[in-house]
Amino acid sequence: AKFDLIIRGGRVATAADTFDCDVAIRDGRIAALGDDLGTADEIVDARGRLVLPAGIDSHVHLAQPGAPGQVMADDFESGTRSAAFGGNGTVLPFCLQRRGESLRAALEAYHGKAAGQCYVDTAFHLIVTDPTEAVLGQELPALVADGYTSFKVFMTYDGLALSDRQMLEVMQVGRETGAIVMIHAENDDAIRFLTDRLERLGHTAPRFHATSRPIPVEREATHRAIALSEIVDGRIMIVHVSNRPAMEEIRRARSRGLPVHAETCPQYLVLTEADLEGIGMEGAKAVCSPPPRDLASQEACWEGLRTGVFDVFSSDHCPFRYDDPAGKLAPRGRSSFRWVPNGIPGIAARLPILFSEGVAKGRIDLNRFVALTATNHAKIYGLYPRKGTIAVGCDADIAIWDTDRPTRITHDLLHDACDYTPYEGIEVSAWPVSTLVRGHFVVRDGQLVGRKGHGAHVARAVAPN
Ligand code: URP
Ligand code: ZN
Ligand code: ZN
Ligand code: ZN
């Protein structure tokens, strides 16, 4: 036959257009778009379905070591499986450099963990925690040349946070190599000050996690990160933005022409500080940083998604089991929120939530949805045009959606290795029922049919500004 597969009769959408046509696939790539394309070994009937670029989730933590005794729930197998069930074809997990460790050694370890385990494609960002002269002068530039074209830096967390000087050094390497620097923007000293004070008052329950990281903590660090990037003329991505004042900093920087990108995540659209309450340690299920805010902040984030303050919508999937001393019920966490591991799972829930709350409710249009969930990730992180759209020559990474499928999110739908979802009970109206990666079904009509190991690591380019 002329093609390996034809997806017939669906409605196709990209970041630019929506059109009804068939999609023909050969050798893992999209080979033709149109009607009456000819013969294929297999025809898939997509009438009544949406055919979208598979999601790209550019903010994912898998098998990343936390504090001593803490274990992330998902490894590359379960994390990429869950990603596929949520309509994703590519995920960008972090490779964490530990202090004293070379980036090459860290990458070797992560590639070892991922090899042969992945259901969907992957590409690592680097987390730089120890910007030594060797890292800045040799390792980072060589790794950018090898296709690791983004690094994350932290302004908070013991063992991870960089000083302003160190941030400048890393941003300078970004400037020189074309790599983008992702920034976790929270003021570390302010968090410590507030945390110490709360603990002295006996305010140690999970809900005080939010009190310890109020909006000015994030706004100040966002402002500072932008100023530092301006000093070296570097390109940055402010990740997991949760509120309007931080958005205003980003908007102002953009209006001055600075190459500042921004990301928000589902927790800032559908959770609030109230989700950190609950009986006993229950609130630990929503402990992430920055914390979920209030309803006005949710509205602000929707506005940012609509108006372009946010380029990308990612999960920040950072899964810890709840009922587990290596997870949210870490023994020390009962004595203070300070010791509850930060992060929540969301790799499979991200797209159904944004589609249902965004597209189905008229807050964003379908093409904006595709931009926010796939195309912009590919463009900003150097995967475009191989990934992130539906066009002749691209990888055939496709999600087929049933947009008339009222579903209550429950943990068992997500197929991760966590033991809860912070989105339990949320009603969505659509679900990605099938996911193809390079022309092969990974999930088909809600069943896992892919082969572990089909997912490959993808080298990335430096994105144009
Ligand atoms: O609380 C969070 N977001 N944990 C994950 C690590 C990070 O900062 O992205
Ligand atoms: Zn054939
Ligand atoms: Zn972060
Ligand atoms: Zn994260």
Short mmCIF file of C-alpha atoms and ligand atoms in Angstrom, two decimals:
data_model
loop_
_atom_site.label_atom_id
_atom_site.label_comp_id
_atom_site.label_asym_id
_atom_site.label_seq_id
_atom_site.Cartn_x
_atom_site.Cartn_y
_atom_site.Cartn_z
CA ALA A 1 0.00 0.00 0.00
CA LYS A 2 0.96 3.57 -0.52
CA PHE A 3 0.83 4.50 3.19
CA ASP A 4 1.18 2.68 6.50
CA LEU A 5 -1.85 4.31 8.05
CA ILE A 6 -4.58 6.78 7.19
CA ILE A 7 -6.59 8.56 9.87
CA ARG A 8 -9.79 9.19 8.00
CA GLY A 9 -12.60 11.66 8.40
CA GLY A 10 -11.50 13.57 11.47
CA ARG A 11 -11.37 17.28 12.15
CA VAL A 12 -7.73 18.35 12.23
CA ALA A 13 -6.53 21.40 14.14
CA THR A 14 -3.15 23.08 14.35
CA ALA A 15 -2.08 26.27 16.09
CA ALA A 16 -3.19 28.12 12.96
CA ASP A 17 -6.06 26.27 11.28
CA THR A 18 -8.93 23.87 11.69
CA PHE A 19 -9.89 21.71 8.69
CA ASP A 20 -11.55 18.41 7.83
CA CYS A 21 -9.18 16.02 6.11
CA ASP A 22 -7.49 12.64 6.19
CA VAL A 23 -3.97 12.24 7.57
CA ALA A 24 -1.70 9.73 5.85
CA ILE A 25 1.35 8.36 7.63
CA ARG A 26 4.39 6.63 6.21
CA ASP A 27 7.56 5.63 8.07
CA GLY A 28 6.48 7.45 11.21
CA ARG A 29 5.91 10.77 9.52
CA ILE A 30 2.95 12.60 8.14
CA ALA A 31 3.12 11.93 4.41
CA ALA A 32 -0.03 13.59 3.07
CA LEU A 33 -3.06 15.59 4.12
CA GLY A 34 -6.23 15.69 2.05
CA ASP A 35 -9.08 13.60 0.72
CA ASP A 36 -8.91 10.33 -1.23
CA LEU A 37 -5.24 9.91 -0.41
CA GLY A 38 -5.05 6.34 -1.68
CA THR A 39 -4.37 3.00 -0.08
CA ALA A 40 -2.94 2.23 3.31
CA ASP A 41 -2.16 -0.90 5.31
CA GLU A 42 -4.58 0.36 7.90
CA ILE A 43 -7.42 2.87 7.95
CA VAL A 44 -8.52 4.42 11.23
CA ASP A 45 -11.99 5.91 11.32
CA ALA A 46 -11.87 9.30 13.03
CA ARG A 47 -15.30 10.60 12.03
CA GLY A 48 -16.68 12.81 14.76
CA ARG A 49 -13.28 13.03 16.41
CA LEU A 50 -10.70 15.76 16.73
CA VAL A 51 -7.25 15.00 15.38
CA LEU A 52 -4.67 17.17 17.15
CA PRO A 53 -0.90 17.29 17.44
CA ALA A 54 -0.03 15.07 20.40
CA GLY A 55 0.63 17.11 23.49
CA ILE A 56 4.15 18.15 24.40
CA ASP A 57 4.61 18.53 28.14
CA SER A 58 7.75 20.58 28.65
CA HIS A 59 7.71 20.54 32.45
CA VAL A 60 7.87 17.07 33.93
CA HIS A 61 9.83 15.48 36.78
CA LEU A 62 10.41 11.74 36.51
CA ALA A 63 12.64 9.59 38.70
CA GLN A 64 14.20 12.70 40.12
CA PRO A 65 15.76 12.26 43.55
CA GLY A 66 14.31 14.54 46.21
CA ALA A 67 15.41 15.04 49.81
CA PRO A 68 16.87 11.95 51.52
CA GLY A 69 14.14 9.36 51.99
CA GLN A 70 11.81 10.89 49.44
CA VAL A 71 11.07 8.93 46.30
CA MET A 72 9.28 10.21 43.24
CA ALA A 73 6.31 8.03 42.37
CA ASP A 74 6.86 7.90 38.63
CA ASP A 75 9.82 6.55 36.76
CA PHE A 76 10.18 6.81 33.00
CA GLU A 77 7.94 3.84 32.38
CA SER A 78 4.95 4.88 34.44
CA GLY A 79 5.40 8.59 33.76
CA THR A 80 5.50 8.23 29.99
CA ARG A 81 2.65 5.71 30.09
CA SER A 82 0.51 8.20 31.96
CA ALA A 83 1.60 10.91 29.52
CA ALA A 84 0.31 8.80 26.62
CA PHE A 85 -3.03 8.18 28.34
CA GLY A 86 -3.32 11.96 28.59
CA GLY A 87 -2.73 12.56 24.87
CA ASN A 88 0.97 13.43 24.98
CA GLY A 89 3.56 12.34 22.43
CA THR A 90 6.63 14.02 23.89
CA VAL A 91 7.64 14.98 27.41
CA LEU A 92 10.58 17.05 28.57
CA PRO A 93 11.74 15.79 31.98
CA PHE A 94 14.53 17.32 33.97
CA CYS A 95 18.00 15.95 34.47
CA LEU A 96 19.06 17.19 37.90
CA GLN A 97 22.73 17.93 38.50
CA ARG A 98 23.60 17.30 42.10
CA ARG A 99 26.18 19.57 43.67
CA GLY A 100 29.64 18.20 43.09
CA GLU A 101 28.42 16.19 40.12
CA SER A 102 29.25 16.92 36.50
CA LEU A 103 26.37 17.51 34.11
CA ARG A 104 27.63 14.71 31.88
CA ALA A 105 27.52 12.26 34.77
CA ALA A 106 24.02 13.41 35.68
CA LEU A 107 22.86 12.98 32.09
CA GLU A 108 24.37 9.54 31.84
CA ALA A 109 22.45 8.50 34.93
CA TYR A 110 19.15 9.85 33.58
CA HIS A 111 19.65 8.32 30.17
CA GLY A 112 20.29 5.06 31.99
CA LYS A 113 16.99 5.38 33.84
CA ALA A 114 15.09 6.24 30.65
CA ALA A 115 16.66 3.80 28.21
CA GLY A 116 14.18 1.24 26.95
CA GLN A 117 11.52 2.42 29.41
CA CYS A 118 9.62 5.14 27.57
CA TYR A 119 6.28 4.94 25.77
CA VAL A 120 6.53 8.47 24.35
CA ASP A 121 9.43 10.57 23.14
CA THR A 122 11.53 12.50 25.63
CA ALA A 123 14.11 15.28 25.68
CA PHE A 124 15.94 16.37 28.81
CA HIS A 125 16.24 19.83 30.24
CA LEU A 126 19.24 20.25 32.52
CA ILE A 127 18.85 21.58 36.08
CA VAL A 128 22.03 23.44 36.95
CA THR A 129 22.72 23.48 40.69
CA ASP A 130 26.51 23.72 40.66
CA PRO A 131 27.71 26.19 38.03
CA THR A 132 31.43 25.63 38.42
CA GLU A 133 33.92 27.04 35.95
CA ALA A 134 34.04 23.68 34.19
CA VAL A 135 30.27 23.52 33.95
CA LEU A 136 29.95 27.05 32.62
CA GLY A 137 33.03 27.06 30.41
CA GLN A 138 32.96 23.58 28.94
CA GLU A 139 30.10 21.29 29.87
CA LEU A 140 27.12 23.52 29.19
CA PRO A 141 28.30 24.83 25.81
CA ALA A 142 29.17 21.29 24.70
CA LEU A 143 25.80 19.98 25.87
CA VAL A 144 23.90 22.70 24.03
CA ALA A 145 25.77 21.66 20.90
CA ASP A 146 24.65 18.08 21.62
CA GLY A 147 21.00 19.09 21.70
CA TYR A 148 20.32 19.91 25.37
CA THR A 149 19.23 23.43 24.66
CA SER A 150 17.46 24.44 27.88
CA PHE A 151 18.50 24.65 31.53
CA LYS A 152 16.44 25.26 34.65
CA VAL A 153 17.73 27.21 37.61
CA PHE A 154 16.13 27.57 41.04
CA MET A 155 15.95 30.72 43.13
CA THR A 156 14.80 28.69 46.15
CA TYR A 157 15.19 25.20 47.74
CA ASP A 158 18.15 23.98 49.79
CA GLY A 159 20.73 22.33 47.59
CA LEU A 160 19.24 23.76 44.41
CA ALA A 161 19.05 27.55 44.75
CA LEU A 162 21.57 29.70 42.90
CA SER A 163 22.75 33.13 43.94
CA ASP A 164 22.03 36.08 41.65
CA ARG A 165 25.67 35.96 40.55
CA GLN A 166 25.33 32.29 39.63
CA MET A 167 22.08 32.96 37.77
CA LEU A 168 23.87 35.61 35.75
CA GLU A 169 26.66 33.18 34.92
CA VAL A 170 24.20 30.54 33.68
CA MET A 171 22.16 33.11 31.76
CA GLN A 172 25.35 34.34 30.14
CA VAL A 173 26.00 30.81 28.83
CA GLY A 174 22.43 30.80 27.55
CA ARG A 175 23.10 34.08 25.81
CA GLU A 176 26.27 32.77 24.18
CA THR A 177 24.88 29.41 23.09
CA GLY A 178 21.28 30.30 22.27
CA ALA A 179 19.90 28.05 25.03
CA ILE A 180 16.90 29.17 27.04
CA VAL A 181 17.08 29.40 30.84
CA MET A 182 14.00 28.27 32.75
CA ILE A 183 13.53 29.92 36.11
CA HIS A 184 11.81 28.83 39.30
CA ALA A 185 11.12 32.30 40.67
CA GLU A 186 10.52 32.49 44.41
CA ASN A 187 12.46 34.54 46.96
CA ASP A 188 14.29 32.03 49.14
CA ASP A 189 15.07 34.35 52.07
CA ALA A 190 11.47 35.51 52.27
CA ILE A 191 10.24 31.90 52.35
CA ARG A 192 12.68 31.02 55.13
CA PHE A 193 11.73 34.09 57.13
CA LEU A 194 8.01 33.35 56.82
CA THR A 195 8.44 29.63 57.45
CA ASP A 196 10.46 30.19 60.63
CA ARG A 197 7.86 32.64 61.88
CA LEU A 198 4.96 30.29 61.14
CA GLU A 199 6.70 27.41 62.88
CA ARG A 200 7.33 29.56 65.98
CA LEU A 201 3.59 30.23 66.09
CA GLY A 202 2.86 26.52 65.80
CA HIS A 203 1.37 26.98 62.34
CA THR A 204 2.76 23.82 60.84
CA ALA A 205 -0.18 22.19 59.00
CA PRO A 206 0.03 21.76 55.22
CA ARG A 207 -2.16 24.80 54.58
CA PHE A 208 0.56 27.07 55.95
CA HIS A 209 2.71 26.07 52.99
CA ALA A 210 0.68 28.61 51.02
CA THR A 211 1.02 31.24 53.76
CA SER A 212 4.79 30.80 53.64
CA ARG A 213 4.95 31.61 49.92
CA PRO A 214 2.57 34.51 49.28
CA ILE A 215 2.31 36.27 45.94
CA PRO A 216 5.02 38.93 46.61
CA VAL A 217 7.53 36.09 47.12
CA GLU A 218 6.92 35.06 43.53
CA ARG A 219 6.47 38.54 42.10
CA GLU A 220 9.77 39.81 43.51
CA ALA A 221 11.73 36.84 42.21
CA THR A 222 10.06 37.11 38.81
CA HIS A 223 11.05 40.76 38.63
CA ARG A 224 14.61 39.97 39.70
CA ALA A 225 14.97 37.11 37.22
CA ILE A 226 13.84 39.38 34.42
CA ALA A 227 16.26 42.10 35.49
CA LEU A 228 19.14 39.62 35.61
CA SER A 229 18.29 38.30 32.16
CA GLU A 230 18.18 41.84 30.85
CA ILE A 231 21.68 42.47 32.20
CA VAL A 232 23.09 39.66 30.05
CA ASP A 233 20.53 40.01 27.24
CA GLY A 234 19.49 36.39 27.67
CA ARG A 235 16.31 34.51 26.81
CA ILE A 236 14.33 33.12 29.75
CA MET A 237 11.19 31.15 30.57
CA ILE A 238 9.48 31.88 33.86
CA VAL A 239 7.94 28.53 34.77
CA HIS A 240 4.82 27.75 36.83
CA VAL A 241 3.48 31.30 37.13
CA SER A 242 0.51 31.42 39.51
CA ASN A 243 -0.81 34.96 39.80
CA ARG A 244 -1.47 38.36 38.28
CA PRO A 245 1.33 40.46 39.85
CA ALA A 246 3.94 38.01 38.51
CA MET A 247 2.18 38.13 35.13
CA GLU A 248 2.38 41.91 35.17
CA GLU A 249 6.16 41.71 35.51
CA ILE A 250 6.27 39.44 32.49
CA ARG A 251 3.91 41.58 30.45
CA ARG A 252 5.96 44.69 31.21
CA ALA A 253 9.19 42.95 30.23
CA ARG A 254 7.64 41.82 26.94
CA SER A 255 6.30 45.25 26.16
CA ARG A 256 9.89 46.46 26.44
CA GLY A 257 10.92 43.86 23.90
CA LEU A 258 12.72 41.47 26.24
CA PRO A 259 12.73 37.78 25.26
CA VAL A 260 10.83 36.63 28.34
CA HIS A 261 8.58 33.57 28.00
CA ALA A 262 6.15 32.24 30.57
CA GLU A 263 4.37 29.05 31.57
CA THR A 264 1.39 28.24 33.74
CA CYS A 265 -0.02 24.90 34.87
CA PRO A 266 -3.38 23.24 35.66
CA GLN A 267 -3.02 23.66 39.42
CA TYR A 268 -3.24 27.43 38.96
CA LEU A 269 -6.49 27.11 36.99
CA VAL A 270 -8.49 24.66 39.06
CA LEU A 271 -6.99 24.48 42.57
CA THR A 272 -6.86 27.13 45.28
CA GLU A 273 -5.23 27.56 48.65
CA ALA A 274 -8.35 25.90 50.09
CA ASP A 275 -7.14 22.59 48.61
CA LEU A 276 -4.28 22.69 51.13
CA GLU A 277 -6.81 22.46 53.96
CA GLY A 278 -8.57 19.21 54.80
CA ILE A 279 -8.35 16.81 57.68
CA GLY A 280 -4.95 15.87 59.07
CA MET A 281 -2.34 15.72 56.34
CA GLU A 282 -4.87 15.59 53.48
CA GLY A 283 -3.80 19.07 52.32
CA ALA A 284 -0.34 17.71 51.51
CA LYS A 285 -1.89 16.37 48.30
CA ALA A 286 -1.91 19.92 46.93
CA VAL A 287 1.46 21.08 48.25
CA CYS A 288 3.41 22.46 45.33
CA SER A 289 5.41 25.60 44.69
CA PRO A 290 4.34 28.20 43.93
CA PRO A 291 1.18 27.20 45.81
CA PRO A 292 -2.31 27.35 44.31
CA ARG A 293 -3.77 30.80 45.02
CA ASP A 294 -7.37 32.08 44.88
CA LEU A 295 -10.21 32.43 42.38
CA ALA A 296 -9.02 35.85 41.19
CA SER A 297 -5.60 34.35 40.42
CA GLN A 298 -7.26 31.56 38.46
CA GLU A 299 -9.07 34.18 36.38
CA ALA A 300 -5.80 36.05 35.87
CA CYS A 301 -4.12 32.89 34.61
CA TRP A 302 -6.96 32.28 32.16
CA GLU A 303 -6.54 35.81 30.91
CA GLY A 304 -2.81 35.18 30.50
CA LEU A 305 -3.48 32.03 28.48
CA ARG A 306 -5.88 33.92 26.25
CA THR A 307 -3.85 37.08 25.75
CA GLY A 308 -0.42 35.55 25.25
CA VAL A 309 1.29 36.31 28.55
CA PHE A 310 1.68 32.54 28.70
CA ASP A 311 3.35 30.77 25.81
CA VAL A 312 3.03 27.30 27.23
CA PHE A 313 0.79 25.28 29.50
CA SER A 314 2.62 22.40 31.22
CA SER A 315 1.79 19.99 34.02
CA ASP A 316 4.80 20.42 36.33
CA HIS A 317 4.14 16.73 37.00
CA CYS A 318 6.14 16.11 40.17
CA PRO A 319 4.55 13.02 41.69
CA PHE A 320 4.88 11.84 45.27
CA ARG A 321 2.62 9.15 46.64
CA TYR A 322 0.33 10.36 49.40
CA ASP A 323 0.03 7.39 51.73
CA ASP A 324 3.73 6.73 51.84
CA PRO A 325 6.53 7.76 54.21
CA ALA A 326 8.70 8.27 51.10
CA GLY A 327 6.04 10.66 49.77
CA LYS A 328 3.62 13.22 51.13
CA LEU A 329 3.44 11.51 54.54
CA ALA A 330 7.17 11.90 55.12
CA PRO A 331 7.60 11.55 58.90
CA ARG A 332 9.03 15.04 59.34
CA GLY A 333 6.19 16.52 57.28
CA ARG A 334 3.83 15.90 60.18
CA SER A 335 5.95 18.26 62.29
CA SER A 336 5.91 21.02 59.66
CA PHE A 337 4.77 21.75 56.11
CA ARG A 338 8.44 22.66 55.55
CA TRP A 339 9.23 18.95 55.15
CA VAL A 340 6.34 17.92 52.92
CA PRO A 341 7.75 17.15 49.49
CA ASN A 342 6.75 19.83 46.98
CA GLY A 343 5.03 18.86 43.79
CA ILE A 344 1.87 17.24 42.45
CA PRO A 345 1.08 14.84 39.61
CA GLY A 346 -0.74 16.06 36.49
CA ILE A 347 0.85 14.65 33.35
CA ALA A 348 -2.36 12.87 32.19
CA ALA A 349 -4.89 15.40 33.49
CA ARG A 350 -3.31 18.48 31.91
CA LEU A 351 -4.90 18.29 28.47
CA PRO A 352 -8.43 17.17 29.41
CA ILE A 353 -8.58 19.94 32.02
CA LEU A 354 -7.43 22.67 29.63
CA PHE A 355 -9.67 21.42 26.85
CA SER A 356 -12.77 21.19 29.00
CA GLU A 357 -12.31 24.30 31.10
CA GLY A 358 -10.76 26.26 28.25
CA VAL A 359 -11.99 25.25 24.80
CA ALA A 360 -15.35 23.71 25.72
CA LYS A 361 -16.22 26.63 27.98
CA GLY A 362 -15.16 29.24 25.41
CA ARG A 363 -12.23 30.71 27.35
CA ILE A 364 -9.68 29.88 24.64
CA ASP A 365 -10.15 28.64 21.10
CA LEU A 366 -9.04 25.31 19.72
CA ASN A 367 -6.04 26.70 17.85
CA ARG A 368 -4.82 28.49 20.94
CA PHE A 369 -5.20 25.19 22.81
CA VAL A 370 -2.90 23.49 20.29
CA ALA A 371 -0.37 26.32 20.54
CA LEU A 372 -0.36 26.21 24.36
CA THR A 373 -0.14 22.44 24.63
CA ALA A 374 2.09 21.45 21.73
CA THR A 375 3.26 23.92 19.08
CA ASN A 376 4.77 26.56 21.33
CA HIS A 377 6.60 23.96 23.41
CA ALA A 378 8.16 22.64 20.20
CA LYS A 379 9.10 26.09 18.96
CA ILE A 380 10.56 27.39 22.21
CA TYR A 381 12.49 24.23 23.07
CA GLY A 382 13.88 23.48 19.62
CA LEU A 383 11.65 20.59 18.52
CA TYR A 384 9.84 22.43 15.75
CA PRO A 385 8.87 21.60 13.02
CA ARG A 386 9.61 17.95 13.67
CA LYS A 387 7.15 17.99 16.59
CA GLY A 388 4.23 20.12 17.66
CA THR A 389 2.08 20.40 14.55
CA ILE A 390 0.31 18.41 11.85
CA ALA A 391 1.97 19.05 8.52
CA VAL A 392 3.61 16.99 5.81
CA GLY A 393 7.05 15.84 6.94
CA CYS A 394 6.45 16.12 10.70
CA ASP A 395 6.62 13.20 13.07
CA ALA A 396 3.20 11.57 13.16
CA ASP A 397 2.61 12.41 16.84
CA ILE A 398 -1.15 12.66 17.03
CA ALA A 399 -3.87 12.59 19.66
CA ILE A 400 -7.39 11.60 18.66
CA TRP A 401 -9.96 13.23 20.90
CA ASP A 402 -13.49 12.37 21.81
CA THR A 403 -14.92 15.80 22.59
CA ASP A 404 -18.26 14.45 23.73
CA ARG A 405 -17.15 12.28 26.62
CA PRO A 406 -18.29 13.57 29.99
CA THR A 407 -15.80 12.11 32.45
CA ARG A 408 -15.19 12.53 36.15
CA ILE A 409 -11.46 12.51 36.73
CA THR A 410 -10.50 9.67 39.02
CA HIS A 411 -7.00 8.49 39.74
CA ASP A 412 -7.46 5.16 37.96
CA LEU A 413 -7.97 6.94 34.61
CA LEU A 414 -4.47 8.39 34.73
CA HIS A 415 -2.29 5.25 34.77
CA ASP A 416 0.55 6.79 36.73
CA ALA A 417 2.28 5.22 39.72
CA CYS A 418 0.99 7.73 42.22
CA ASP A 419 -1.84 6.88 44.62
CA TYR A 420 -4.02 9.98 44.18
CA THR A 421 -4.71 12.88 41.88
CA PRO A 422 -5.22 16.43 43.14
CA TYR A 423 -7.83 16.70 40.37
CA GLU A 424 -10.03 13.89 41.71
CA GLY A 425 -13.70 14.54 40.99
CA ILE A 426 -13.24 17.30 38.42
CA GLU A 427 -15.72 16.89 35.57
CA VAL A 428 -14.26 17.14 32.08
CA SER A 429 -16.13 16.91 28.80
CA ALA A 430 -13.45 15.53 26.47
CA TRP A 431 -10.69 12.95 26.55
CA PRO A 432 -7.82 12.01 24.20
CA VAL A 433 -8.80 8.42 23.47
CA SER A 434 -5.84 7.51 21.25
CA THR A 435 -2.24 8.67 21.10
CA LEU A 436 0.21 7.97 18.28
CA VAL A 437 3.94 8.55 18.51
CA ARG A 438 5.83 8.53 15.20
CA GLY A 439 2.92 6.77 13.54
CA HIS A 440 2.47 4.02 16.12
CA PHE A 441 -0.45 3.81 18.51
CA VAL A 442 0.71 3.97 22.10
CA VAL A 443 -2.82 4.23 23.47
CA ARG A 444 -5.69 3.10 21.26
CA ASP A 445 -9.31 3.63 22.26
CA GLY A 446 -8.28 3.88 25.87
CA GLN A 447 -6.06 0.77 25.86
CA LEU A 448 -2.30 0.71 26.18
CA VAL A 449 -1.01 -0.93 23.00
CA GLY A 450 2.40 0.71 22.67
CA ARG A 451 5.70 -0.93 23.28
CA LYS A 452 7.81 0.20 26.20
CA GLY A 453 10.98 1.43 24.54
CA HIS A 454 9.24 2.91 21.50
CA GLY A 455 9.76 6.33 23.06
CA ALA A 456 13.11 7.77 21.98
CA HIS A 457 15.26 10.61 23.18
CA VAL A 458 15.14 13.55 20.79
CA ALA A 459 18.05 15.95 20.37
CA ARG A 460 16.93 19.53 20.14
CA ALA A 461 18.04 22.58 18.23
CA VAL A 462 18.51 26.06 19.53
CA ALA A 463 15.27 27.89 18.87
CA PRO A 464 15.26 31.11 16.89
CA ASN A 465 14.38 34.10 19.07
O1 URP B 1 6.36 22.13 43.78
C1 URP B 1 6.89 21.91 42.73
N1 URP B 1 6.58 22.58 41.65
N2 URP B 1 7.80 20.95 42.65
C2 URP B 1 8.41 20.55 41.48
C3 URP B 1 9.72 21.17 41.32
C4 URP B 1 9.57 22.51 40.70
O2 URP B 1 9.86 23.46 41.37
O3 URP B 1 9.20 22.60 39.55
ZN ZN B 2 2.29 -0.79 2.88
ZN ZN B 3 10.04 24.85 39.85
ZN ZN B 4 8.69 21.52 38.24
#
